[in-house]
Amino acid sequence: MYCRRMKNIALILASGTGSRCGLGYPKQFADINGKCVLQHTVEKFENNEYINEIYIVTNHEYVKKVENLTRNYTKVIKVITGGETRKDSSYNGISAINCDEGNVLIHDGVRPLITNEIINNCIESLSNKTAICVAIDSTDTIYKTTDEGKIIDIPPRSTLKRAQTPQCFRLSLIKKAHELAKNDMSCVVTDDCGLIMHYNLANVYTINGAEQNIKITFPEDIEFAKKYL
């Protein structure tokens, strides 16, 4: 299988401050059934048979804490200091990967409910594509509005997807995108797929995610994760 020949690397982004969760500390350190959110997330990749290495990006003041939390995971190679933005943190993580080529799965540290099936599907999809994103159908009607709240467009739901993570790439491709964006002030994107599209480097495809693969944002999300796990 292709996924056995190419090195598969998980890059877990855990630099957020978690201000919307109201915990007083980053939500990746919230306890869920005896382990923090980040540990649950890391374990999903640690226990996947096709993942070879794991890199974690976190805020500079939590590097030692994350190193201690993940010291027993054999696939964790390095904990890296994040940047001011998600793009900066992703760049720092990508730059730290000591490999000429491979598959990289960039995942939110606060999505602990990712399934083994999703990880496997991501890796398998990279056998014939170079850029993919996990996504699910939008079950709600989405309004496009002005800053004042006036509705100016209602796109058909059949064309809309709700993005999740991992976002997955051939390593050389996402490295090239980040190098192009490093000093490009015109490149204002919210994720790594946006980088690929901004520079028209490759087609980006979606694969199916799962409703439970939520990004923990609010206190009720923590309660949901506790019950699900």
PDB file of C-alpha atoms in Angstrom:
ATOM      1  CA  MET A   1       0.000   0.000   0.000  1.00  0.00           C
ATOM      2  CA  TYR A   2       1.122   3.536  -0.753  1.00  0.00           C
ATOM      3  CA  CYS A   3       0.530   4.645   2.838  1.00  0.00           C
ATOM      4  CA  ARG A   4       3.107   2.088   3.970  1.00  0.00           C
ATOM      5  CA  ARG A   5       5.784   3.361   1.558  1.00  0.00           C
ATOM      6  CA  MET A   6       5.450   7.105   2.310  1.00  0.00           C
ATOM      7  CA  LYS A   7       6.212   8.472   5.769  1.00  0.00           C
ATOM      8  CA  ASN A   8       3.004   9.759   7.394  1.00  0.00           C
ATOM      9  CA  ILE A   9       3.416  12.656   9.789  1.00  0.00           C
ATOM     10  CA  ALA A  10       0.811  14.191  12.113  1.00  0.00           C
ATOM     11  CA  LEU A  11       1.280  17.889  12.868  1.00  0.00           C
ATOM     12  CA  ILE A  12      -0.937  18.834  15.798  1.00  0.00           C
ATOM     13  CA  LEU A  13      -1.613  22.534  16.350  1.00  0.00           C
ATOM     14  CA  ALA A  14      -2.233  23.384  20.008  1.00  0.00           C
ATOM     15  CA  SER A  15      -1.261  27.038  20.360  1.00  0.00           C
ATOM     16  CA  GLY A  16      -4.718  28.478  21.018  1.00  0.00           C
ATOM     17  CA  THR A  17      -5.536  30.420  24.174  1.00  0.00           C
ATOM     18  CA  GLY A  18      -9.092  29.113  24.437  1.00  0.00           C
ATOM     19  CA  SER A  19     -10.584  32.475  25.427  1.00  0.00           C
ATOM     20  CA  ARG A  20     -14.103  31.551  24.261  1.00  0.00           C
ATOM     21  CA  CYS A  21     -14.168  28.477  26.484  1.00  0.00           C
ATOM     22  CA  GLY A  22     -13.869  30.618  29.619  1.00  0.00           C
ATOM     23  CA  LEU A  23     -11.696  28.157  31.542  1.00  0.00           C
ATOM     24  CA  GLY A  24      -8.944  30.584  32.470  1.00  0.00           C
ATOM     25  CA  TYR A  25      -6.407  28.357  30.713  1.00  0.00           C
ATOM     26  CA  PRO A  26      -6.086  26.902  27.189  1.00  0.00           C
ATOM     27  CA  LYS A  27      -8.833  24.384  26.407  1.00  0.00           C
ATOM     28  CA  GLN A  28      -6.322  21.806  25.135  1.00  0.00           C
ATOM     29  CA  PHE A  29      -5.447  21.245  28.798  1.00  0.00           C
ATOM     30  CA  ALA A  30      -9.023  20.717  29.965  1.00  0.00           C
ATOM     31  CA  ASP A  31      -9.567  17.377  31.679  1.00  0.00           C
ATOM     32  CA  ILE A  32     -11.678  14.733  29.988  1.00  0.00           C
ATOM     33  CA  ASN A  33     -11.983  11.505  31.928  1.00  0.00           C
ATOM     34  CA  GLY A  34      -8.539  11.722  33.504  1.00  0.00           C
ATOM     35  CA  LYS A  35      -6.555  12.983  30.507  1.00  0.00           C
ATOM     36  CA  CYS A  36      -6.368  16.416  28.953  1.00  0.00           C
ATOM     37  CA  VAL A  37      -7.913  17.163  25.558  1.00  0.00           C
ATOM     38  CA  LEU A  38      -4.510  17.291  23.872  1.00  0.00           C
ATOM     39  CA  GLN A  39      -3.521  13.860  25.188  1.00  0.00           C
ATOM     40  CA  HIS A  40      -6.712  12.337  23.808  1.00  0.00           C
ATOM     41  CA  THR A  41      -5.957  13.919  20.432  1.00  0.00           C
ATOM     42  CA  VAL A  42      -2.337  12.764  20.368  1.00  0.00           C
ATOM     43  CA  GLU A  43      -3.368   9.224  21.309  1.00  0.00           C
ATOM     44  CA  LYS A  44      -5.552   8.921  18.212  1.00  0.00           C
ATOM     45  CA  PHE A  45      -2.484   9.411  16.025  1.00  0.00           C
ATOM     46  CA  GLU A  46      -0.136   7.510  18.334  1.00  0.00           C
ATOM     47  CA  ASN A  47      -2.377   4.451  18.056  1.00  0.00           C
ATOM     48  CA  ASN A  48      -2.858   4.610  14.287  1.00  0.00           C
ATOM     49  CA  GLU A  49      -0.776   1.957  12.546  1.00  0.00           C
ATOM     50  CA  TYR A  50       0.109   4.173   9.558  1.00  0.00           C
ATOM     51  CA  ILE A  51       1.260   7.297  11.433  1.00  0.00           C
ATOM     52  CA  ASN A  52       5.051   7.325  11.786  1.00  0.00           C
ATOM     53  CA  GLU A  53       5.776  10.618  13.545  1.00  0.00           C
ATOM     54  CA  ILE A  54       3.960  13.295  15.512  1.00  0.00           C
ATOM     55  CA  TYR A  55       4.958  16.950  15.893  1.00  0.00           C
ATOM     56  CA  ILE A  56       3.102  19.277  18.263  1.00  0.00           C
ATOM     57  CA  VAL A  57       2.998  23.073  18.092  1.00  0.00           C
ATOM     58  CA  THR A  58       2.080  25.017  21.227  1.00  0.00           C
ATOM     59  CA  ASN A  59       2.450  28.411  22.878  1.00  0.00           C
ATOM     60  CA  HIS A  60       5.994  29.130  24.059  1.00  0.00           C
ATOM     61  CA  GLU A  61       4.987  29.130  27.724  1.00  0.00           C
ATOM     62  CA  TYR A  62       3.525  25.621  27.467  1.00  0.00           C
ATOM     63  CA  VAL A  63       6.299  23.821  25.577  1.00  0.00           C
ATOM     64  CA  LYS A  64       7.670  22.123  28.706  1.00  0.00           C
ATOM     65  CA  LYS A  65       4.171  21.252  29.885  1.00  0.00           C
ATOM     66  CA  VAL A  66       3.329  19.583  26.580  1.00  0.00           C
ATOM     67  CA  GLU A  67       6.651  17.757  26.550  1.00  0.00           C
ATOM     68  CA  ASN A  68       5.821  16.342  29.984  1.00  0.00           C
ATOM     69  CA  LEU A  69       2.274  15.405  28.990  1.00  0.00           C
ATOM     70  CA  THR A  70       3.430  13.545  25.886  1.00  0.00           C
ATOM     71  CA  ARG A  71       6.723  12.015  27.066  1.00  0.00           C
ATOM     72  CA  ASN A  72       5.282   8.488  27.040  1.00  0.00           C
ATOM     73  CA  TYR A  73       4.105   8.661  23.432  1.00  0.00           C
ATOM     74  CA  THR A  74       6.738   7.001  21.278  1.00  0.00           C
ATOM     75  CA  LYS A  75       5.802   8.734  18.021  1.00  0.00           C
ATOM     76  CA  VAL A  76       6.059  12.302  19.355  1.00  0.00           C
ATOM     77  CA  ILE A  77       9.273  13.654  17.828  1.00  0.00           C
ATOM     78  CA  LYS A  78       9.246  17.288  18.879  1.00  0.00           C
ATOM     79  CA  VAL A  79       7.214  20.017  20.585  1.00  0.00           C
ATOM     80  CA  ILE A  80       7.560  23.315  18.721  1.00  0.00           C
ATOM     81  CA  THR A  81       6.902  26.916  19.713  1.00  0.00           C
ATOM     82  CA  GLY A  82       3.933  28.408  17.861  1.00  0.00           C
ATOM     83  CA  GLY A  83       3.536  31.829  16.271  1.00  0.00           C
ATOM     84  CA  GLU A  84       1.165  34.759  16.545  1.00  0.00           C
ATOM     85  CA  THR A  85      -1.336  33.326  14.055  1.00  0.00           C
ATOM     86  CA  ARG A  86      -2.458  29.867  12.977  1.00  0.00           C
ATOM     87  CA  LYS A  87      -0.542  30.351   9.736  1.00  0.00           C
ATOM     88  CA  ASP A  88       2.623  31.175  11.700  1.00  0.00           C
ATOM     89  CA  SER A  89       2.186  28.141  13.947  1.00  0.00           C
ATOM     90  CA  SER A  90       1.635  25.865  10.979  1.00  0.00           C
ATOM     91  CA  TYR A  91       4.738  27.304   9.299  1.00  0.00           C
ATOM     92  CA  ASN A  92       6.826  26.679  12.412  1.00  0.00           C
ATOM     93  CA  GLY A  93       5.601  23.107  12.584  1.00  0.00           C
ATOM     94  CA  ILE A  94       6.131  22.365   8.892  1.00  0.00           C
ATOM     95  CA  SER A  95       9.622  23.872   9.037  1.00  0.00           C
ATOM     96  CA  ALA A  96      10.568  21.625  11.959  1.00  0.00           C
ATOM     97  CA  ILE A  97       9.804  18.401  10.091  1.00  0.00           C
ATOM     98  CA  ASN A  98      13.137  16.862   9.184  1.00  0.00           C
ATOM     99  CA  CYS A  99      12.085  15.006   6.076  1.00  0.00           C
ATOM    100  CA  ASP A 100      12.429  15.694   2.350  1.00  0.00           C
ATOM    101  CA  GLU A 101       9.073  14.197   1.433  1.00  0.00           C
ATOM    102  CA  GLY A 102       6.101  12.542   3.064  1.00  0.00           C
ATOM    103  CA  ASN A 103       2.452  13.010   3.894  1.00  0.00           C
ATOM    104  CA  VAL A 104       1.546  15.521   6.583  1.00  0.00           C
ATOM    105  CA  LEU A 105      -1.807  15.592   8.377  1.00  0.00           C
ATOM    106  CA  ILE A 106      -2.356  18.961  10.064  1.00  0.00           C
ATOM    107  CA  HIS A 107      -4.865  18.586  12.881  1.00  0.00           C
ATOM    108  CA  ASP A 108      -6.379  20.794  15.582  1.00  0.00           C
ATOM    109  CA  GLY A 109      -5.172  19.793  19.029  1.00  0.00           C
ATOM    110  CA  VAL A 110      -8.697  20.370  20.329  1.00  0.00           C
ATOM    111  CA  ARG A 111     -10.392  17.824  18.045  1.00  0.00           C
ATOM    112  CA  PRO A 112      -9.980  14.733  20.254  1.00  0.00           C
ATOM    113  CA  LEU A 113     -12.871  12.811  18.695  1.00  0.00           C
ATOM    114  CA  ILE A 114     -11.220  12.150  15.351  1.00  0.00           C
ATOM    115  CA  THR A 115     -11.651   8.530  14.316  1.00  0.00           C
ATOM    116  CA  ASN A 116      -9.143   5.995  13.105  1.00  0.00           C
ATOM    117  CA  GLU A 117     -11.222   5.667   9.947  1.00  0.00           C
ATOM    118  CA  ILE A 118     -10.807   9.359   9.124  1.00  0.00           C
ATOM    119  CA  ILE A 119      -7.040   9.168   9.622  1.00  0.00           C
ATOM    120  CA  ASN A 120      -6.805   6.103   7.392  1.00  0.00           C
ATOM    121  CA  ASN A 121      -8.967   7.695   4.703  1.00  0.00           C
ATOM    122  CA  CYS A 122      -6.780  10.809   4.750  1.00  0.00           C
ATOM    123  CA  ILE A 123      -3.620   8.777   4.224  1.00  0.00           C
ATOM    124  CA  GLU A 124      -5.195   6.639   1.520  1.00  0.00           C
ATOM    125  CA  SER A 125      -6.493   9.722  -0.314  1.00  0.00           C
ATOM    126  CA  LEU A 126      -2.975  11.136  -0.454  1.00  0.00           C
ATOM    127  CA  SER A 127      -1.993   8.192  -2.664  1.00  0.00           C
ATOM    128  CA  ASN A 128      -3.478  10.011  -5.661  1.00  0.00           C
ATOM    129  CA  LYS A 129      -4.015  13.581  -4.473  1.00  0.00           C
ATOM    130  CA  THR A 130      -1.641  16.131  -2.971  1.00  0.00           C
ATOM    131  CA  ALA A 131      -4.065  18.301  -0.974  1.00  0.00           C
ATOM    132  CA  ILE A 132      -7.224  17.253   0.853  1.00  0.00           C
ATOM    133  CA  CYS A 133      -9.399  18.487   3.697  1.00  0.00           C
ATOM    134  CA  VAL A 134     -11.802  16.606   5.920  1.00  0.00           C
ATOM    135  CA  ALA A 135     -15.264  18.153   5.680  1.00  0.00           C
ATOM    136  CA  ILE A 136     -18.927  17.380   6.283  1.00  0.00           C
ATOM    137  CA  ASP A 137     -22.100  18.486   4.540  1.00  0.00           C
ATOM    138  CA  SER A 138     -23.806  21.627   5.759  1.00  0.00           C
ATOM    139  CA  THR A 139     -27.224  20.760   7.151  1.00  0.00           C
ATOM    140  CA  ASP A 140     -28.065  24.425   7.765  1.00  0.00           C
ATOM    141  CA  THR A 141     -28.815  27.147   5.265  1.00  0.00           C
ATOM    142  CA  ILE A 142     -25.884  29.590   5.166  1.00  0.00           C
ATOM    143  CA  TYR A 143     -26.405  33.333   4.681  1.00  0.00           C
ATOM    144  CA  LYS A 144     -23.798  35.661   3.212  1.00  0.00           C
ATOM    145  CA  THR A 145     -24.276  39.065   4.840  1.00  0.00           C
ATOM    146  CA  THR A 146     -22.852  42.560   4.954  1.00  0.00           C
ATOM    147  CA  ASP A 147     -21.203  43.915   8.106  1.00  0.00           C
ATOM    148  CA  GLU A 148     -24.574  45.395   9.013  1.00  0.00           C
ATOM    149  CA  GLY A 149     -26.259  41.982   8.830  1.00  0.00           C
ATOM    150  CA  LYS A 150     -28.069  42.430   5.518  1.00  0.00           C
ATOM    151  CA  ILE A 151     -28.421  39.146   3.618  1.00  0.00           C
ATOM    152  CA  ILE A 152     -26.855  39.471   0.180  1.00  0.00           C
ATOM    153  CA  ASP A 153     -26.665  35.837  -0.915  1.00  0.00           C
ATOM    154  CA  ILE A 154     -27.980  32.393   0.034  1.00  0.00           C
ATOM    155  CA  PRO A 155     -25.678  29.797  -1.554  1.00  0.00           C
ATOM    156  CA  PRO A 156     -27.253  26.378  -2.218  1.00  0.00           C
ATOM    157  CA  ARG A 157     -26.403  23.938   0.564  1.00  0.00           C
ATOM    158  CA  SER A 158     -25.391  21.300  -1.958  1.00  0.00           C
ATOM    159  CA  THR A 159     -22.274  23.357  -2.758  1.00  0.00           C
ATOM    160  CA  LEU A 160     -21.293  23.985   0.873  1.00  0.00           C
ATOM    161  CA  LYS A 161     -19.144  21.935   3.234  1.00  0.00           C
ATOM    162  CA  ARG A 162     -18.172  22.490   6.867  1.00  0.00           C
ATOM    163  CA  ALA A 163     -14.413  22.203   7.173  1.00  0.00           C
ATOM    164  CA  GLN A 164     -12.844  20.036   9.834  1.00  0.00           C
ATOM    165  CA  THR A 165      -9.316  18.735  10.259  1.00  0.00           C
ATOM    166  CA  PRO A 166      -6.981  17.073   9.407  1.00  0.00           C
ATOM    167  CA  GLN A 167      -5.961  19.070   6.375  1.00  0.00           C
ATOM    168  CA  CYS A 168      -3.546  16.834   4.528  1.00  0.00           C
ATOM    169  CA  PHE A 169      -0.786  17.492   2.017  1.00  0.00           C
ATOM    170  CA  ARG A 170       2.285  16.191   0.346  1.00  0.00           C
ATOM    171  CA  LEU A 171       4.994  17.703   2.531  1.00  0.00           C
ATOM    172  CA  SER A 172       6.887  19.387  -0.308  1.00  0.00           C
ATOM    173  CA  LEU A 173       3.685  21.084  -1.492  1.00  0.00           C
ATOM    174  CA  ILE A 174       2.708  22.631   1.836  1.00  0.00           C
ATOM    175  CA  LYS A 175       6.332  23.649   2.483  1.00  0.00           C
ATOM    176  CA  LYS A 176       6.361  25.503  -0.830  1.00  0.00           C
ATOM    177  CA  ALA A 177       3.073  27.236   0.022  1.00  0.00           C
ATOM    178  CA  HIS A 178       4.378  28.404   3.402  1.00  0.00           C
ATOM    179  CA  GLU A 179       7.632  29.660   1.922  1.00  0.00           C
ATOM    180  CA  LEU A 180       5.686  31.707  -0.635  1.00  0.00           C
ATOM    181  CA  ALA A 181       3.442  33.135   2.081  1.00  0.00           C
ATOM    182  CA  LYS A 182       6.180  33.852   4.612  1.00  0.00           C
ATOM    183  CA  ASN A 183       6.713  37.483   3.603  1.00  0.00           C
ATOM    184  CA  ASP A 184       3.596  37.979   1.478  1.00  0.00           C
ATOM    185  CA  MET A 185       1.359  40.492   3.233  1.00  0.00           C
ATOM    186  CA  SER A 186      -1.325  40.026   0.566  1.00  0.00           C
ATOM    187  CA  CYS A 187      -1.857  36.412   1.616  1.00  0.00           C
ATOM    188  CA  VAL A 188      -4.614  36.523   4.226  1.00  0.00           C
ATOM    189  CA  VAL A 189      -5.982  33.018   4.752  1.00  0.00           C
ATOM    190  CA  THR A 190      -7.424  31.119   7.708  1.00  0.00           C
ATOM    191  CA  ASP A 191      -6.025  27.655   7.045  1.00  0.00           C
ATOM    192  CA  ASP A 192      -3.493  25.647   5.071  1.00  0.00           C
ATOM    193  CA  CYS A 193      -5.905  24.748   2.266  1.00  0.00           C
ATOM    194  CA  GLY A 194      -6.316  28.477   1.741  1.00  0.00           C
ATOM    195  CA  LEU A 195      -2.577  28.772   1.157  1.00  0.00           C
ATOM    196  CA  ILE A 196      -2.630  26.143  -1.564  1.00  0.00           C
ATOM    197  CA  MET A 197      -5.570  27.829  -3.248  1.00  0.00           C
ATOM    198  CA  HIS A 198      -4.157  31.351  -2.873  1.00  0.00           C
ATOM    199  CA  TYR A 199      -1.084  30.413  -4.906  1.00  0.00           C
ATOM    200  CA  ASN A 200      -2.951  27.977  -7.165  1.00  0.00           C
ATOM    201  CA  LEU A 201      -0.427  25.248  -6.371  1.00  0.00           C
ATOM    202  CA  ALA A 202      -2.793  22.266  -6.598  1.00  0.00           C
ATOM    203  CA  ASN A 203      -6.411  21.234  -6.567  1.00  0.00           C
ATOM    204  CA  VAL A 204      -7.768  20.766  -3.041  1.00  0.00           C
ATOM    205  CA  TYR A 205     -10.309  17.984  -2.514  1.00  0.00           C
ATOM    206  CA  THR A 206     -12.580  17.084   0.391  1.00  0.00           C
ATOM    207  CA  ILE A 207     -13.152  13.721   2.014  1.00  0.00           C
ATOM    208  CA  ASN A 208     -15.857  12.819   4.496  1.00  0.00           C
ATOM    209  CA  GLY A 209     -15.419  13.725   8.138  1.00  0.00           C
ATOM    210  CA  ALA A 210     -17.827  12.982  10.978  1.00  0.00           C
ATOM    211  CA  GLU A 211     -20.307  15.015  12.998  1.00  0.00           C
ATOM    212  CA  GLN A 212     -18.586  14.040  16.248  1.00  0.00           C
ATOM    213  CA  ASN A 213     -15.197  15.321  15.027  1.00  0.00           C
ATOM    214  CA  ILE A 214     -15.900  18.650  16.690  1.00  0.00           C
ATOM    215  CA  LYS A 215     -13.462  21.391  17.569  1.00  0.00           C
ATOM    216  CA  ILE A 216     -13.802  22.025  21.290  1.00  0.00           C
ATOM    217  CA  THR A 217     -14.653  25.705  21.594  1.00  0.00           C
ATOM    218  CA  PHE A 218     -17.214  26.141  24.374  1.00  0.00           C
ATOM    219  CA  PRO A 219     -17.741  24.470  27.782  1.00  0.00           C
ATOM    220  CA  GLU A 220     -20.628  22.378  26.436  1.00  0.00           C
ATOM    221  CA  ASP A 221     -18.230  20.878  23.872  1.00  0.00           C
ATOM    222  CA  ILE A 222     -16.116  19.523  26.729  1.00  0.00           C
ATOM    223  CA  GLU A 223     -19.195  17.891  28.241  1.00  0.00           C
ATOM    224  CA  PHE A 224     -20.065  16.369  24.854  1.00  0.00           C
ATOM    225  CA  ALA A 225     -16.557  14.954  24.534  1.00  0.00           C
ATOM    226  CA  LYS A 226     -16.687  13.499  28.050  1.00  0.00           C
ATOM    227  CA  LYS A 227     -19.878  11.641  27.235  1.00  0.00           C
ATOM    228  CA  TYR A 228     -18.688  10.490  23.831  1.00  0.00           C
ATOM    229  CA  LEU A 229     -15.344   9.209  25.074  1.00  0.00           C
TER     230      LEU A 229
END
